[in-house]
Structures are given as structure tokens and as C-alpha cells.
Amino acid sequence: MKQQIESHYLLTVLKQPSTVVQFSVEQWNVLLFQAKQAGMLATLANSFQQQQIWQQLPEAVQGQCQDALQFAQYLQRNARWEINRLRRVLYPAGYQMTLLKGAAYLYHKIPVSEGRLLADVDLLFDEADLPTIETLLIDNGWECAKQNDYDKAYYHQWMHELPPYRHRERLYDVDIHHRILPRTSRLNPDPSLLLTASIPLAEPGLNTLCLPDMVLHTIVHLGYDADYHNRVRDLYDIDQLLRYGEKHVPDFWLQLQERALKLGVTLPLADILWLLEQFFATPVNEQLMTRLPKCSTSIFQRIKCWAMPEAMLPLARGQKRIRKQVASQLLYLRSHWLKMPPLLLLNHLSRKSWMRVTGKA
């Protein structure tokens, strides 16, 4: 796997954009295919501009990169507009919106936001406020994107967020979170700790998590997710956030360690830091590494260490699709095992299978 990662064009170019100057047509074809699969063509295009190698790119590549950049900028304008519309409804009613993930990077102007695709907006609120917030959204043009009663009840009873809400006219989705993992998950970081440590933005009514919590949220989201298909972008986000934090936040590594201990998320932190070392050779504070749980040599740990990079990488030349599918399926099962008790999981999967076969809720 190490050799496969080192020879992967997308990873190579993300680490060192100037390598593309010597690329052949065949190499460009592979790189563009992998970047599009991972949703990172605009990210690459931005790095070519930052490294001042744009003029050395083939004209056809410039065109594709320019299109990707314009699309990313369009999505980011949409996200800012939607956040503005939400703020106009929620702030006068007394609610602070805590922006999560891509929207938070965008408002802090963290470099990783440049060229990042934003398909929706994620917000975090105190769970006690959700009934009023749902009412305000419905009264102002948003509606639940889930149509059947079972799915709505499932989200409300078991998940870490409400069912997605979509504006009737703009067709833009907003995800309203009250915690960062489902309430049935084996790990359950206290959301009040995240909200208490959140930091205000210049625009009244808008907050984000503090940077160490921002990193840990992204790590937990990736480490416990069911879908690892083409998640290089998420791993790259974390790599860039860590590098940004080390440069701009005093005692960043100490803060990261203390917040991980307080939130109880040292295990996913250790897993993802291992992956970052494999993929991006991310420089990580040595003291932090010595204080994190060590990887066991159990069969489950070895399967996880094989499956994570296998499922995340966009297909490389000659790679068999079946390996990627097997790895993705194993991680899908692992995610559900970690996030849901067996009986509840069995009941949920049986109900969803019944709904798919019969078309009835």
C-alpha cells in the first residue's frame, strides 16, 4: 500500500504541485480523472495558481481547471448567501449559528477553503433549541427533505442531526446538528463542550468551533463515517488544518491533545494521524504521538489499516475495483457497528430493506 500511495498522481501533486510541469498527456489524463473522482480539481487548480505554474500547464488543462475554479466559487457564493438567509431568520429570534466544516473554513479564510466544493451548509445548535428552530425554518420556506414518517422519526430519535431541510425555492440543503456523532454511538463527545468553546465571527449571530475542535470534528466525522469512497479530500482538509493550526495558534498541539482527551476522541485521532502520515507525511508533534493510544496488532486493527487507505484512494492505474469495493463494504459495516447497537441496527436495516422492496414506509 505504501508504494501504491507514493505512486499515486493526485497525492503526489497535492504534496508538490510543480511536479506536473513534466507531465505527459497520459499522466495528465490520469491526474484529471483522479482529481475529478475526489472532487478536488478546483483545489488542484488553486494550488497551481498559488505555486505560479499556471502558465506552464497545457491549454486544455487550464480550461478544465478554470471551469472547476469558477464552479467552486459559485458554490461558495451560494453557501454564503444561504447562511445569510438563515441568519436573518434565526439571529433575531436569539439563536447563534455555529458553522461546521467547509463553511467554517470559508469564513475563517483558512487556505484549504480555496477551491473547496460546498454542496450544503452544516450548523450546530443546542439540542434544546431544535423544536423552535425547526418551526422557524418551516415558517420561512424550508421543508424537510425526508418524506416518510419512519425516516423523520429515525433522525429525531437516533441521529446527531435533524433530517435535512431544503429551501422550497432555492433548493439548498441545510443540516442542523445537535452533536457530532449519533446519540447511539460508542463514542459520544459532549456537544456542550464544543458550543462553550466556540468562537464568534465578525458577523453577529455566527460562530465556529475553535480550531482544535474543528480538526477533531473533521477527524471524528471521517473516522466513524460509513462512506470512505474517495475521501482523500477530507484527509487533505485535516492535513491542511493541522499545518494551519501549528502556524497560527499558540500551543496548538497541546490544545489539540487536551481537547481530544476532554471530548474522548483520542482513538479516532490516532487512526487518522496514522493515515495522514501514510498519505501526506503530515508533520505531527512527537509529544502528542507518544500520548495517544497505540495501534494494536489485532486482526480487526490490521483489517482497518488495510481497508482505510484502499477505500479512500481514487482508483489508480491497474488497481482492481473489487479490492476497493471490499474495503468500502468492510468499513461500511464497521461504521454501523460503531454507531448503533446490534439489535437497533438489525431492526433498522430490516425496515429499510422492507421499504426498498415494497415501496412502503
PDB file of N, CA and C in Angstrom, residues 118-152:
ATOM      1  N   LEU A 118     -18.592  23.334  -1.829  1.00  0.00           N
ATOM      2  CA  LEU A 118     -19.547  23.377  -0.718  1.00  0.00           C
ATOM      3  C   LEU A 118     -20.935  23.064  -1.256  1.00  0.00           C
ATOM      4  N   ALA A 119     -21.422  21.855  -0.978  1.00  0.00           N
ATOM      5  CA  ALA A 119     -22.719  21.449  -1.528  1.00  0.00           C
ATOM      6  C   ALA A 119     -23.873  21.818  -0.613  1.00  0.00           C
ATOM      7  N   ASP A 120     -23.603  21.963   0.701  1.00  0.00           N
ATOM      8  CA  ASP A 120     -24.659  22.315   1.645  1.00  0.00           C
ATOM      9  C   ASP A 120     -24.028  23.033   2.832  1.00  0.00           C
ATOM     10  N   VAL A 121     -24.856  23.370   3.811  1.00  0.00           N
ATOM     11  CA  VAL A 121     -24.371  24.080   5.000  1.00  0.00           C
ATOM     12  C   VAL A 121     -24.669  23.219   6.228  1.00  0.00           C
ATOM     13  N   ASP A 122     -23.671  23.081   7.111  1.00  0.00           N
ATOM     14  CA  ASP A 122     -23.845  22.324   8.356  1.00  0.00           C
ATOM     15  C   ASP A 122     -23.749  23.285   9.534  1.00  0.00           C
ATOM     16  N   LEU A 123     -24.725  23.180  10.446  1.00  0.00           N
ATOM     17  CA  LEU A 123     -24.776  24.066  11.613  1.00  0.00           C
ATOM     18  C   LEU A 123     -24.941  23.237  12.878  1.00  0.00           C
ATOM     19  N   LEU A 124     -24.429  23.763  13.999  1.00  0.00           N
ATOM     20  CA  LEU A 124     -24.562  23.086  15.297  1.00  0.00           C
ATOM     21  C   LEU A 124     -25.329  23.986  16.255  1.00  0.00           C
ATOM     22  N   PHE A 125     -26.319  23.400  16.939  1.00  0.00           N
ATOM     23  CA  PHE A 125     -27.120  24.134  17.929  1.00  0.00           C
ATOM     24  C   PHE A 125     -27.263  23.290  19.191  1.00  0.00           C
ATOM     25  N   ASP A 126     -27.682  23.949  20.255  1.00  0.00           N
ATOM     26  CA  ASP A 126     -28.067  23.234  21.472  1.00  0.00           C
ATOM     27  C   ASP A 126     -29.330  22.426  21.170  1.00  0.00           C
ATOM     28  N   GLU A 127     -29.337  21.162  21.587  1.00  0.00           N
ATOM     29  CA  GLU A 127     -30.472  20.293  21.259  1.00  0.00           C
ATOM     30  C   GLU A 127     -31.801  20.856  21.772  1.00  0.00           C
ATOM     31  N   ALA A 128     -31.751  21.547  22.911  1.00  0.00           N
ATOM     32  CA  ALA A 128     -32.999  22.078  23.491  1.00  0.00           C
ATOM     33  C   ALA A 128     -33.641  23.124  22.582  1.00  0.00           C
ATOM     34  N   ASP A 129     -32.867  23.721  21.696  1.00  0.00           N
ATOM     35  CA  ASP A 129     -33.394  24.785  20.825  1.00  0.00           C
ATOM     36  C   ASP A 129     -34.006  24.238  19.519  1.00  0.00           C
ATOM     37  N   LEU A 130     -33.814  22.946  19.258  1.00  0.00           N
ATOM     38  CA  LEU A 130     -34.197  22.424  17.935  1.00  0.00           C
ATOM     39  C   LEU A 130     -35.689  22.551  17.604  1.00  0.00           C
ATOM     40  N   PRO A 131     -36.609  22.279  18.542  1.00  0.00           N
ATOM     41  CA  PRO A 131     -38.035  22.404  18.149  1.00  0.00           C
ATOM     42  C   PRO A 131     -38.378  23.806  17.634  1.00  0.00           C
ATOM     43  N   THR A 132     -37.882  24.840  18.303  1.00  0.00           N
ATOM     44  CA  THR A 132     -38.180  26.208  17.847  1.00  0.00           C
ATOM     45  C   THR A 132     -37.488  26.499  16.526  1.00  0.00           C
ATOM     46  N   ILE A 133     -36.256  26.013  16.377  1.00  0.00           N
ATOM     47  CA  ILE A 133     -35.524  26.257  15.128  1.00  0.00           C
ATOM     48  C   ILE A 133     -36.233  25.576  13.953  1.00  0.00           C
ATOM     49  N   GLU A 134     -36.708  24.354  14.165  1.00  0.00           N
ATOM     50  CA  GLU A 134     -37.456  23.671  13.096  1.00  0.00           C
ATOM     51  C   GLU A 134     -38.692  24.476  12.703  1.00  0.00           C
ATOM     52  N   THR A 135     -39.400  24.990  13.698  1.00  0.00           N
ATOM     53  CA  THR A 135     -40.605  25.779  13.420  1.00  0.00           C
ATOM     54  C   THR A 135     -40.249  27.034  12.622  1.00  0.00           C
ATOM     55  N   LEU A 136     -39.170  27.703  13.008  1.00  0.00           N
ATOM     56  CA  LEU A 136     -38.755  28.923  12.297  1.00  0.00           C
ATOM     57  C   LEU A 136     -38.380  28.608  10.846  1.00  0.00           C
ATOM     58  N   LEU A 137     -37.684  27.487  10.635  1.00  0.00           N
ATOM     59  CA  LEU A 137     -37.308  27.118   9.261  1.00  0.00           C
ATOM     60  C   LEU A 137     -38.552  26.855   8.412  1.00  0.00           C
ATOM     61  N   ILE A 138     -39.483  26.080   8.960  1.00  0.00           N
ATOM     62  CA  ILE A 138     -40.687  25.731   8.199  1.00  0.00           C
ATOM     63  C   ILE A 138     -41.517  26.988   7.888  1.00  0.00           C
ATOM     64  N   ASP A 139     -41.585  27.901   8.853  1.00  0.00           N
ATOM     65  CA  ASP A 139     -42.361  29.139   8.651  1.00  0.00           C
ATOM     66  C   ASP A 139     -41.723  30.073   7.632  1.00  0.00           C
ATOM     67  N   ASN A 140     -40.435  29.844   7.317  1.00  0.00           N
ATOM     68  CA  ASN A 140     -39.720  30.764   6.428  1.00  0.00           C
ATOM     69  C   ASN A 140     -39.222  30.101   5.147  1.00  0.00           C
ATOM     70  N   GLY A 141     -39.872  29.025   4.717  1.00  0.00           N
ATOM     71  CA  GLY A 141     -39.612  28.499   3.373  1.00  0.00           C
ATOM     72  C   GLY A 141     -38.799  27.230   3.285  1.00  0.00           C
ATOM     73  N   TRP A 142     -38.294  26.708   4.409  1.00  0.00           N
ATOM     74  CA  TRP A 142     -37.576  25.437   4.354  1.00  0.00           C
ATOM     75  C   TRP A 142     -38.557  24.297   4.622  1.00  0.00           C
ATOM     76  N   GLU A 143     -38.263  23.127   4.071  1.00  0.00           N
ATOM     77  CA  GLU A 143     -39.095  21.966   4.352  1.00  0.00           C
ATOM     78  C   GLU A 143     -38.219  20.734   4.508  1.00  0.00           C
ATOM     79  N   CYS A 144     -38.735  19.744   5.234  1.00  0.00           N
ATOM     80  CA  CYS A 144     -37.951  18.530   5.486  1.00  0.00           C
ATOM     81  C   CYS A 144     -37.746  17.772   4.179  1.00  0.00           C
ATOM     82  N   ALA A 145     -36.478  17.390   3.901  1.00  0.00           N
ATOM     83  CA  ALA A 145     -36.181  16.688   2.650  1.00  0.00           C
ATOM     84  C   ALA A 145     -36.542  15.206   2.731  1.00  0.00           C
ATOM     85  N   LYS A 146     -36.805  14.707   3.929  1.00  0.00           N
ATOM     86  CA  LYS A 146     -37.240  13.313   4.081  1.00  0.00           C
ATOM     87  C   LYS A 146     -38.761  13.286   4.087  1.00  0.00           C
ATOM     88  N   GLN A 147     -39.325  12.430   3.270  1.00  0.00           N
ATOM     89  CA  GLN A 147     -40.773  12.460   3.086  1.00  0.00           C
ATOM     90  C   GLN A 147     -41.527  11.473   3.962  1.00  0.00           C
ATOM     91  N   ASN A 148     -40.892  10.349   4.319  1.00  0.00           N
ATOM     92  CA  ASN A 148     -41.706   9.370   5.061  1.00  0.00           C
ATOM     93  C   ASN A 148     -41.492   9.490   6.577  1.00  0.00           C
ATOM     94  N   ASP A 149     -42.499   9.070   7.319  1.00  0.00           N
ATOM     95  CA  ASP A 149     -42.504   9.249   8.776  1.00  0.00           C
ATOM     96  C   ASP A 149     -41.407   8.446   9.455  1.00  0.00           C
ATOM     97  N   TYR A 150     -41.092   7.243   8.900  1.00  0.00           N
ATOM     98  CA  TYR A 150     -40.054   6.425   9.549  1.00  0.00           C
ATOM     99  C   TYR A 150     -38.707   7.144   9.523  1.00  0.00           C
ATOM    100  N   ASP A 151     -38.318   7.690   8.352  1.00  0.00           N
ATOM    101  CA  ASP A 151     -37.030   8.380   8.248  1.00  0.00           C
ATOM    102  C   ASP A 151     -36.980   9.596   9.172  1.00  0.00           C
ATOM    103  N   LYS A 152     -38.074  10.352   9.221  1.00  0.00           N
ATOM    104  CA  LYS A 152     -38.101  11.530  10.102  1.00  0.00           C
ATOM    105  C   LYS A 152     -37.935  11.116  11.563  1.00  0.00           C
TER     106      LYS A 152
END
